[in-house]
Amino acid sequence: MYDVVVVGGGIGGLTVAAAISARGMNTCVLERQSQVGGCVARVKFSGYDFEPGMGLYTSFGPGGIYEKLFSQLPVELPAVSLVTSPYVKRSADGTDIRLSNEDLYTIAGGPASLAERLAESIKLSGGNVRLDSPVLRLAFDDSNRATGVDLLSGERVPARKAIVSNMTVWDTYGKLVGLNRTPPEIKKHLNTLRGTGVYVVYAALEEAAVARLPGELMLVEDSEGEFTMAISPASSGPEGKRAVTFTYRMEVEPWFAYQSSAEDYEEWDQEALERFWTRLHTAMPELGGDIEIIETANPRTYYEQTRRKLGMVMGVEGAAAMHRTVLPNVFMVGDTVSAIASLDSVVETAMVVARIQL
Ligand SMILES: Cc1cc2nc3c(=O)[nH]c(=O)nc-3n(C[C@H](O)[C@H](O)[C@H](O)COP(=O)(O)OP(=O)(O)OC[C@H]3O[C@@H](n4cnc5c(N)ncnc54)[C@H](O)[C@@H]3O)c2cc1C
């Protein structure tokens, strides 16, 4: 019997589990994927190791949130270093401005290393991280107290003290707690809460093109909005090439509403890519022919990978700190209950839940 069961091995779930297992609580993380990390899990295609996010990682400095967390754990923080290449904002008129990168860090091995290090910490503290373990719902006793979770496989995993959900706020209620146990005012609130999705293009870039760019992290504005570019280190691809990740925010509904068949969906994805390809070459002419598309990810891909409602992976605008649920021993962590959808904000709120609620 575990003290605490954590549903989901994203950064939120792993942080809370690492913090409480280091304090001696018997903890189990249940992750449906075959690797930890959720939104920052490793992205590998065709021999390239892609940056899963926008490459903007802050608060790793002295006195920052990671130092506080790892000072409590039996493992070291993965090696980090300040970003050396300029962080450049390109305006729609083509002007380049160097942004401050005083608090921007490169994490050795990428952000997935952070997730993996937290998983290692949980195990070293005597806890368990079970992969390929999708959770179906909470288990209840006769007095309606949550007593653990039921896995899709039919297995029950009991929790003596608490259950922590790293699922989104929508899925915590819709799937774990169950809509029949969700009060109408919360249902209403969840219906009005909105998050955004992203479209991501993973590409291979020749070193010659990297040398022509003003920086390896860029925020590019154009007539359609903005997108980011994060070039991974030299070790991210075959010799002479680099993995590069382009990301822009987008509405999620069309990805789920308009396609009536798999062909429709393919066509929709192809159109999104072609539109972006034109934008990219217009805004960044120095890429020339030295770039090759390897893969894309859209709200449907993110839904498949993380099971987050409508693939809304960029948190919730103005999210309230709702760590408690309607059930006294069920809590939430993650970017839909954190101030902003960033790793440091998710870590910070998960540490609050670990310290105050558990
Ligand atoms: C494209 C992109 C770029 C980003 N760039 C940056 C950046 O540059 N800097 C930054 O700080 N932040 C960035 N972010 C934000 C940051 O990565 C996320 O906010 C953060 O990783 C979310 O962590 P989480 O724990 O809330 O959720 P998730 O990472 O979504 O973790 C939830 C986990 O729960 C699992 N799960 C779901 N359902 C079940 C179930 N039924 N049973 C078991 N497990 C389940 C999922 O598989 C997943 O592993 C980016 C996000 C995206 C998507």
CSV table of C-alpha atoms and ligand atoms in Angstrom, one decimal:
chain,number,residue,atom,x,y,z
A,1,MET,CA,0.0,0.0,0.0
A,2,TYR,CA,1.4,3.4,-1.0
A,3,ASP,CA,1.0,6.6,1.0
A,4,VAL,CA,0.5,8.7,-2.1
A,5,VAL,CA,-0.3,7.7,-5.7
A,6,VAL,CA,0.6,10.3,-8.4
A,7,VAL,CA,-1.2,10.1,-11.7
A,8,GLY,CA,1.1,11.2,-14.5
A,9,GLY,CA,4.8,11.5,-14.8
A,10,GLY,CA,5.1,15.0,-16.3
A,11,ILE,CA,7.3,17.6,-14.5
A,12,GLY,CA,4.4,18.4,-12.1
A,13,GLY,CA,3.8,14.8,-11.0
A,14,LEU,CA,7.5,13.9,-10.8
A,15,THR,CA,8.3,17.0,-8.7
A,16,VAL,CA,5.7,16.3,-6.1
A,17,ALA,CA,6.6,12.7,-6.0
A,18,ALA,CA,10.3,13.4,-5.7
A,19,ALA,CA,9.8,15.9,-2.9
A,20,ILE,CA,7.5,13.7,-0.8
A,21,SER,CA,9.4,10.4,-1.3
A,22,ALA,CA,12.6,12.2,-0.2
A,23,ARG,CA,10.7,13.0,3.0
A,24,GLY,CA,10.0,9.2,3.5
A,25,MET,CA,6.5,8.9,2.0
A,26,ASN,CA,5.9,5.7,0.1
A,27,THR,CA,5.0,7.1,-3.3
A,28,CYS,CA,4.1,5.6,-6.7
A,29,VAL,CA,3.9,7.5,-10.0
A,30,LEU,CA,1.8,6.0,-12.7
A,31,GLU,CA,2.6,7.2,-16.2
A,32,ARG,CA,0.7,6.0,-19.3
A,33,GLN,CA,3.6,6.6,-21.7
A,34,SER,CA,6.7,4.5,-22.0
A,35,GLN,CA,8.9,7.4,-20.9
A,36,VAL,CA,8.5,10.1,-18.3
A,37,GLY,CA,8.3,13.9,-19.0
A,38,GLY,CA,4.9,14.4,-20.7
A,39,CYS,CA,5.3,17.7,-22.7
A,40,VAL,CA,9.1,17.5,-22.3
A,41,ALA,CA,9.6,13.8,-23.0
A,42,ARG,CA,12.3,13.0,-25.5
A,43,VAL,CA,11.5,13.7,-29.1
A,44,LYS,CA,13.7,11.5,-31.4
A,45,PHE,CA,13.2,11.1,-35.1
A,46,SER,CA,15.5,9.9,-37.9
A,47,GLY,CA,18.7,10.1,-35.8
A,48,TYR,CA,17.9,13.6,-34.4
A,49,ASP,CA,17.3,14.5,-30.8
A,50,PHE,CA,14.9,17.5,-30.8
A,51,GLU,CA,14.3,20.2,-28.3
A,52,PRO,CA,10.7,19.3,-27.2
A,53,GLY,CA,9.8,22.9,-26.2
A,54,MET,CA,10.9,26.4,-27.1
A,55,GLY,CA,14.2,26.1,-25.4
A,56,LEU,CA,13.4,28.8,-22.9
A,57,TYR,CA,14.4,27.5,-19.4
A,58,THR,CA,14.7,29.9,-16.5
A,59,SER,CA,15.2,30.0,-12.7
A,60,PHE,CA,18.1,27.5,-12.7
A,61,GLY,CA,20.5,30.1,-11.0
A,62,PRO,CA,21.5,30.3,-7.4
A,63,GLY,CA,18.5,30.7,-5.1
A,64,GLY,CA,16.1,29.7,-7.9
A,65,ILE,CA,13.4,27.1,-7.6
A,66,TYR,CA,15.5,24.2,-8.9
A,67,GLU,CA,18.2,24.8,-6.4
A,68,LYS,CA,15.5,24.7,-3.6
A,69,LEU,CA,14.0,21.5,-5.0
A,70,PHE,CA,17.2,19.6,-5.6
A,71,SER,CA,18.7,20.6,-2.2
A,72,GLN,CA,15.9,18.3,-0.8
A,73,LEU,CA,16.6,15.3,-3.1
A,74,PRO,CA,19.2,12.6,-3.1
A,75,VAL,CA,20.3,13.4,-6.7
A,76,GLU,CA,22.0,16.3,-8.4
A,77,LEU,CA,20.3,18.8,-10.7
A,78,PRO,CA,21.3,17.9,-14.3
A,79,ALA,CA,24.1,20.1,-15.5
A,80,VAL,CA,22.9,23.5,-16.7
A,81,SER,CA,24.7,26.5,-18.3
A,82,LEU,CA,23.7,29.9,-19.2
A,83,VAL,CA,22.7,30.2,-22.9
A,84,THR,CA,25.7,31.6,-24.8
A,85,SER,CA,24.2,32.3,-28.2
A,86,PRO,CA,22.2,35.5,-28.3
A,87,TYR,CA,18.4,35.3,-27.9
A,88,VAL,CA,17.1,37.3,-30.8
A,89,LYS,CA,13.7,38.8,-31.6
A,90,ARG,CA,13.1,39.4,-35.2
A,91,SER,CA,10.4,42.0,-35.9
A,92,ALA,CA,8.0,41.8,-38.8
A,93,ASP,CA,10.1,44.4,-40.6
A,94,GLY,CA,13.1,42.1,-40.4
A,95,THR,CA,14.9,44.0,-37.6
A,96,ASP,CA,16.8,41.8,-35.2
A,97,ILE,CA,17.0,42.8,-31.5
A,98,ARG,CA,19.0,40.9,-28.9
A,99,LEU,CA,16.8,40.0,-25.9
A,100,SER,CA,18.1,39.5,-22.4
A,101,ASN,CA,19.3,36.0,-21.9
A,102,GLU,CA,20.7,36.5,-18.4
A,103,ASP,CA,18.3,34.0,-16.9
A,104,LEU,CA,18.1,31.5,-19.8
A,105,TYR,CA,19.7,28.1,-19.4
A,106,THR,CA,20.6,25.1,-21.5
A,107,ILE,CA,19.9,21.9,-19.7
A,108,ALA,CA,22.5,19.2,-20.5
A,109,GLY,CA,20.5,16.5,-22.4
A,110,GLY,CA,17.5,18.8,-22.7
A,111,PRO,CA,14.5,19.2,-20.4
A,112,ALA,CA,13.8,15.5,-20.5
A,113,SER,CA,16.9,15.0,-18.4
A,114,LEU,CA,15.2,17.0,-15.6
A,115,ALA,CA,12.2,14.5,-15.7
A,116,GLU,CA,14.6,11.6,-15.8
A,117,ARG,CA,16.6,12.9,-12.9
A,118,LEU,CA,13.4,13.4,-10.8
A,119,ALA,CA,12.3,9.8,-11.6
A,120,GLU,CA,15.8,8.6,-10.5
A,121,SER,CA,15.3,10.5,-7.2
A,122,ILE,CA,11.9,9.0,-6.6
A,123,LYS,CA,13.4,5.5,-7.0
A,124,LEU,CA,16.5,6.2,-4.9
A,125,SER,CA,14.1,7.4,-2.1
A,126,GLY,CA,12.3,4.0,-2.3
A,127,GLY,CA,9.4,5.1,-4.4
A,128,ASN,CA,8.1,3.6,-7.7
A,129,VAL,CA,7.7,5.0,-11.2
A,130,ARG,CA,5.6,2.8,-13.3
A,131,LEU,CA,5.6,3.4,-17.0
A,132,ASP,CA,2.9,2.1,-19.5
A,133,SER,CA,0.4,2.3,-16.7
A,134,PRO,CA,-2.7,4.3,-17.8
A,135,VAL,CA,-5.0,5.2,-15.0
A,136,LEU,CA,-8.7,4.9,-15.7
A,137,ARG,CA,-10.3,6.5,-12.6
A,138,LEU,CA,-10.3,6.9,-8.9
A,139,ALA,CA,-11.3,4.0,-6.6
A,140,PHE,CA,-13.7,4.8,-3.8
A,141,ASP,CA,-14.8,3.1,-0.5
A,142,ASP,CA,-18.3,2.8,0.8
A,143,SER,CA,-18.1,6.2,2.5
A,144,ASN,CA,-17.1,7.9,-0.8
A,145,ARG,CA,-13.5,8.4,0.1
A,146,ALA,CA,-10.9,8.0,-2.7
A,147,THR,CA,-8.8,5.0,-1.8
A,148,GLY,CA,-6.5,4.8,-4.8
A,149,VAL,CA,-6.8,4.4,-8.6
A,150,ASP,CA,-7.9,1.8,-11.0
A,151,LEU,CA,-5.6,1.2,-14.0
A,152,LEU,CA,-6.9,0.5,-17.5
A,153,SER,CA,-5.5,-3.0,-17.1
A,154,GLY,CA,-8.0,-3.6,-14.2
A,155,GLU,CA,-5.4,-3.5,-11.5
A,156,ARG,CA,-6.2,-1.3,-8.4
A,157,VAL,CA,-3.3,0.7,-6.9
A,158,PRO,CA,-4.3,1.8,-3.3
A,159,ALA,CA,-3.2,5.0,-1.6
A,160,ARG,CA,-3.4,5.4,2.2
A,161,LYS,CA,-3.1,9.2,2.4
A,162,ALA,CA,-3.7,11.0,-0.9
A,163,ILE,CA,-3.9,10.9,-4.7
A,164,VAL,CA,-2.2,13.6,-6.7
A,165,SER,CA,-3.3,14.2,-10.3
A,166,ASN,CA,-0.9,15.5,-12.9
A,167,MET,CA,-3.7,15.4,-15.5
A,168,THR,CA,-5.1,18.7,-16.6
A,169,VAL,CA,-7.9,20.2,-14.5
A,170,TRP,CA,-10.4,19.2,-17.1
A,171,ASP,CA,-9.2,15.6,-17.2
A,172,THR,CA,-8.9,15.4,-13.4
A,173,TYR,CA,-12.6,16.0,-13.1
A,174,GLY,CA,-13.8,14.5,-16.4
A,175,LYS,CA,-11.8,11.3,-16.0
A,176,LEU,CA,-10.5,10.7,-12.5
A,177,VAL,CA,-13.1,12.2,-10.2
A,178,GLY,CA,-15.9,11.6,-12.6
A,179,LEU,CA,-18.5,14.1,-13.9
A,180,ASN,CA,-21.2,12.6,-11.6
A,181,ARG,CA,-19.1,13.7,-8.6
A,182,THR,CA,-18.3,17.1,-10.0
A,183,PRO,CA,-20.5,20.0,-8.7
A,184,PRO,CA,-22.3,22.0,-11.4
A,185,GLU,CA,-20.4,25.2,-10.6
A,186,ILE,CA,-17.1,23.5,-11.2
A,187,LYS,CA,-18.4,22.0,-14.5
A,188,LYS,CA,-19.5,25.4,-15.5
A,189,HIS,CA,-16.1,26.9,-14.6
A,190,LEU,CA,-14.3,24.1,-16.6
A,191,ASN,CA,-16.5,24.8,-19.6
A,192,THR,CA,-15.3,28.4,-19.7
A,193,LEU,CA,-11.6,27.7,-19.0
A,194,ARG,CA,-9.6,27.8,-22.2
A,195,GLY,CA,-6.1,26.8,-23.1
A,196,THR,CA,-4.2,27.0,-26.3
A,197,GLY,CA,-2.4,24.4,-28.4
A,198,VAL,CA,0.7,24.5,-30.5
A,199,TYR,CA,1.9,23.5,-33.9
A,200,VAL,CA,5.5,22.3,-33.9
A,201,VAL,CA,7.8,21.6,-36.8
A,202,TYR,CA,10.9,19.4,-36.2
A,203,ALA,CA,13.5,20.0,-38.9
A,204,ALA,CA,17.2,19.3,-39.8
A,205,LEU,CA,19.4,22.3,-40.4
A,206,GLU,CA,22.8,22.4,-42.0
A,207,GLU,CA,25.6,23.9,-39.9
A,208,ALA,CA,26.1,26.4,-42.7
A,209,ALA,CA,22.6,27.8,-42.1
A,210,VAL,CA,23.2,27.9,-38.3
A,211,ALA,CA,26.2,30.1,-38.9
A,212,ARG,CA,24.1,32.5,-41.0
A,213,LEU,CA,21.5,33.0,-38.3
A,214,PRO,CA,21.9,35.8,-35.6
A,215,GLY,CA,21.2,33.4,-32.8
A,216,GLU,CA,20.3,29.8,-31.9
A,217,LEU,CA,17.1,30.8,-30.0
A,218,MET,CA,14.8,33.2,-31.9
A,219,LEU,CA,11.4,34.7,-31.5
A,220,VAL,CA,10.2,35.7,-34.9
A,221,GLU,CA,7.2,38.1,-35.5
A,222,ASP,CA,5.5,38.2,-38.9
A,223,SER,CA,2.1,39.3,-40.3
A,224,GLU,CA,0.5,36.1,-39.0
A,225,GLY,CA,1.7,36.3,-35.4
A,226,GLU,CA,4.9,34.9,-34.0
A,227,PHE,CA,6.9,31.6,-33.8
A,228,THR,CA,9.9,30.5,-31.9
A,229,MET,CA,13.0,28.7,-33.1
A,230,ALA,CA,15.3,26.5,-30.9
A,231,ILE,CA,18.4,25.0,-32.4
A,232,SER,CA,19.7,21.9,-30.4
A,233,PRO,CA,23.4,21.4,-29.6
A,234,ALA,CA,25.8,20.0,-32.2
A,235,SER,CA,25.4,16.5,-30.8
A,236,SER,CA,21.7,16.6,-31.7
A,237,GLY,CA,22.1,15.2,-35.2
A,238,PRO,CA,24.5,13.6,-37.7
A,239,GLU,CA,27.8,15.4,-38.3
A,240,GLY,CA,27.3,18.8,-39.9
A,241,LYS,CA,23.5,19.0,-39.1
A,242,ARG,CA,21.5,20.1,-36.2
A,243,ALA,CA,18.0,19.4,-34.9
A,244,VAL,CA,15.8,22.5,-34.8
A,245,THR,CA,12.3,23.0,-33.4
A,246,PHE,CA,9.9,25.7,-34.5
A,247,THR,CA,6.8,26.3,-32.4
A,248,TYR,CA,3.7,28.6,-32.7
A,249,ARG,CA,0.5,28.8,-30.6
A,250,MET,CA,-2.7,27.9,-32.3
A,251,GLU,CA,-6.4,27.3,-31.7
A,252,VAL,CA,-7.2,23.7,-30.9
A,253,GLU,CA,-10.9,23.3,-31.9
A,254,PRO,CA,-10.4,23.1,-35.7
A,255,TRP,CA,-8.2,20.0,-35.3
A,256,PHE,CA,-11.0,18.1,-33.6
A,257,ALA,CA,-14.0,19.6,-35.3
A,258,TYR,CA,-13.6,19.7,-39.1
A,259,GLN,CA,-12.1,16.4,-40.1
A,260,SER,CA,-14.5,13.6,-40.9
A,261,SER,CA,-11.9,11.1,-41.9
A,262,ALA,CA,-8.2,10.3,-41.6
A,263,GLU,CA,-7.6,11.7,-45.1
A,264,ASP,CA,-9.3,15.0,-44.1
A,265,TYR,CA,-7.0,15.2,-41.1
A,266,GLU,CA,-3.8,14.5,-43.2
A,267,GLU,CA,-4.9,17.2,-45.6
A,268,TRP,CA,-5.5,19.7,-42.7
A,269,ASP,CA,-2.0,18.9,-41.3
A,270,GLN,CA,-0.4,19.2,-44.7
A,271,GLU,CA,-2.0,22.6,-45.3
A,272,ALA,CA,-0.8,23.9,-41.8
A,273,LEU,CA,2.7,22.8,-42.7
A,274,GLU,CA,2.7,24.4,-46.1
A,275,ARG,CA,1.4,27.7,-44.6
A,276,PHE,CA,4.2,27.6,-42.0
A,277,TRP,CA,6.8,26.6,-44.6
A,278,THR,CA,6.0,29.8,-46.6
A,279,ARG,CA,6.0,31.9,-43.4
A,280,LEU,CA,9.3,30.5,-42.4
A,281,HIS,CA,11.2,31.1,-45.6
A,282,THR,CA,9.7,34.7,-45.8
A,283,ALA,CA,10.7,35.6,-42.3
A,284,MET,CA,14.0,33.7,-42.3
A,285,PRO,CA,15.5,33.9,-45.8
A,286,GLU,CA,18.9,32.9,-44.5
A,287,LEU,CA,17.7,29.3,-44.1
A,288,GLY,CA,17.7,28.9,-47.9
A,289,GLY,CA,17.7,25.3,-49.0
A,290,ASP,CA,19.6,24.1,-46.0
A,291,ILE,CA,16.6,23.0,-44.0
A,292,GLU,CA,14.6,19.8,-44.2
A,293,ILE,CA,11.3,18.9,-42.4
A,294,ILE,CA,11.5,15.8,-40.3
A,295,GLU,CA,8.2,15.7,-38.4
A,296,THR,CA,5.4,17.9,-37.2
A,297,ALA,CA,3.2,17.9,-34.1
A,298,ASN,CA,-0.2,19.5,-33.8
A,299,PRO,CA,-3.0,19.5,-31.2
A,300,ARG,CA,-4.1,16.0,-32.2
A,301,THR,CA,-0.6,14.6,-31.8
A,302,TYR,CA,-0.4,16.2,-28.4
A,303,TYR,CA,-3.7,14.8,-27.5
A,304,GLU,CA,-2.4,11.3,-28.4
A,305,GLN,CA,0.8,11.8,-26.5
A,306,THR,CA,-0.4,13.4,-23.3
A,307,ARG,CA,-4.1,12.8,-23.4
A,308,ARG,CA,-4.7,16.5,-22.5
A,309,LYS,CA,-8.1,17.7,-23.5
A,310,LEU,CA,-8.1,18.9,-27.2
A,311,GLY,CA,-4.3,18.8,-27.0
A,312,MET,CA,-4.3,22.1,-25.0
A,313,VAL,CA,-0.6,22.0,-23.9
A,314,MET,CA,0.0,25.7,-23.2
A,315,GLY,CA,-1.6,25.9,-19.8
A,316,VAL,CA,-4.7,28.0,-19.0
A,317,GLU,CA,-4.8,31.8,-19.4
A,318,GLY,CA,-5.1,33.3,-15.9
A,319,ALA,CA,-5.1,29.9,-14.2
A,320,ALA,CA,-6.2,29.9,-10.6
A,321,ALA,CA,-4.1,28.0,-8.0
A,322,MET,CA,-6.6,25.2,-7.7
A,323,HIS,CA,-4.6,22.5,-6.0
A,324,ARG,CA,-7.5,21.1,-4.1
A,325,THR,CA,-10.4,19.2,-5.7
A,326,VAL,CA,-13.8,18.5,-4.3
A,327,LEU,CA,-12.4,15.4,-2.7
A,328,PRO,CA,-10.4,16.1,0.5
A,329,ASN,CA,-7.5,13.7,-0.3
A,330,VAL,CA,-7.2,14.4,-4.1
A,331,PHE,CA,-4.9,17.2,-5.2
A,332,MET,CA,-3.8,18.6,-8.6
A,333,VAL,CA,-0.4,19.7,-9.9
A,334,GLY,CA,0.7,20.8,-13.4
A,335,ASP,CA,0.4,23.7,-15.8
A,336,THR,CA,-3.4,24.1,-15.8
A,337,VAL,CA,-3.2,24.9,-12.0
A,338,SER,CA,0.1,26.9,-12.2
A,339,ALA,CA,0.4,30.6,-12.8
A,340,ILE,CA,2.0,30.1,-16.2
A,341,ALA,CA,2.7,27.2,-18.5
A,342,SER,CA,6.4,27.0,-17.8
A,343,LEU,CA,8.6,24.4,-16.2
A,344,ASP,CA,9.7,26.6,-13.3
A,345,SER,CA,6.1,27.6,-12.5
A,346,VAL,CA,4.9,23.9,-12.6
A,347,VAL,CA,7.8,23.0,-10.3
A,348,GLU,CA,7.1,25.8,-7.9
A,349,THR,CA,3.4,25.0,-7.5
A,350,ALA,CA,4.1,21.2,-7.2
A,351,MET,CA,6.5,22.0,-4.3
A,352,VAL,CA,3.8,24.0,-2.6
A,353,VAL,CA,1.4,21.0,-2.9
A,354,ALA,CA,4.2,18.7,-1.5
A,355,ARG,CA,4.9,21.0,1.4
A,356,ILE,CA,1.4,22.2,2.4
A,357,GLN,CA,-1.1,19.5,1.4
A,358,LEU,CA,0.8,16.2,1.8
B,1,LIG,C1,5.7,22.9,-27.5
B,1,LIG,C2,5.9,23.3,-26.1
B,1,LIG,C3,6.9,24.2,-25.9
B,1,LIG,C4,7.2,24.6,-24.5
B,1,LIG,N1,8.3,25.3,-24.3
B,1,LIG,C5,8.6,25.6,-23.0
B,1,LIG,C6,9.8,26.3,-22.7
B,1,LIG,O1,10.6,26.7,-23.6
B,1,LIG,N2,10.1,26.6,-21.4
B,1,LIG,C7,9.3,26.3,-20.4
B,1,LIG,O2,9.6,26.5,-19.2
B,1,LIG,N3,8.1,25.6,-20.7
B,1,LIG,C8,7.8,25.3,-21.9
B,1,LIG,N4,6.6,24.6,-22.2
B,1,LIG,C9,5.7,24.3,-21.1
B,1,LIG,C10,6.1,23.1,-20.3
B,1,LIG,O3,6.8,22.2,-21.0
B,1,LIG,C11,4.8,22.5,-19.7
B,1,LIG,O4,4.0,23.5,-19.1
B,1,LIG,C12,5.1,21.4,-18.7
B,1,LIG,O5,6.0,20.5,-19.2
B,1,LIG,C13,3.8,20.7,-18.3
B,1,LIG,O6,4.0,19.8,-17.3
B,1,LIG,P1,2.8,19.1,-16.6
B,1,LIG,O7,3.4,18.3,-15.5
B,1,LIG,O8,1.8,20.1,-16.2
B,1,LIG,O9,2.0,18.2,-17.6
B,1,LIG,P2,2.4,17.1,-18.8
B,1,LIG,O10,3.8,17.3,-19.2
B,1,LIG,O11,1.3,17.1,-19.7
B,1,LIG,O12,2.4,15.8,-17.9
B,1,LIG,C14,1.2,15.0,-17.6
B,1,LIG,C15,1.6,13.6,-17.7
B,1,LIG,O13,0.4,12.8,-17.3
B,1,LIG,C16,0.3,11.7,-18.1
B,1,LIG,N5,-1.0,11.2,-18.1
B,1,LIG,C17,-2.1,11.8,-18.7
B,1,LIG,N6,-3.2,11.0,-18.5
B,1,LIG,C18,-2.8,9.9,-17.8
B,1,LIG,C19,-3.4,8.7,-17.3
B,1,LIG,N7,-4.8,8.5,-17.5
B,1,LIG,N8,-2.7,7.8,-16.6
B,1,LIG,C20,-1.4,8.0,-16.4
B,1,LIG,N9,-0.7,9.1,-16.9
B,1,LIG,C21,-1.4,10.0,-17.6
B,1,LIG,C22,0.8,12.1,-19.5
B,1,LIG,O14,1.2,11.1,-20.3
B,1,LIG,C23,2.0,13.1,-19.1
B,1,LIG,O15,3.2,12.4,-19.1
B,1,LIG,C24,6.3,24.2,-23.5
B,1,LIG,C25,5.3,23.3,-23.8
B,1,LIG,C26,5.1,22.9,-25.1
B,1,LIG,C27,3.9,21.9,-25.3
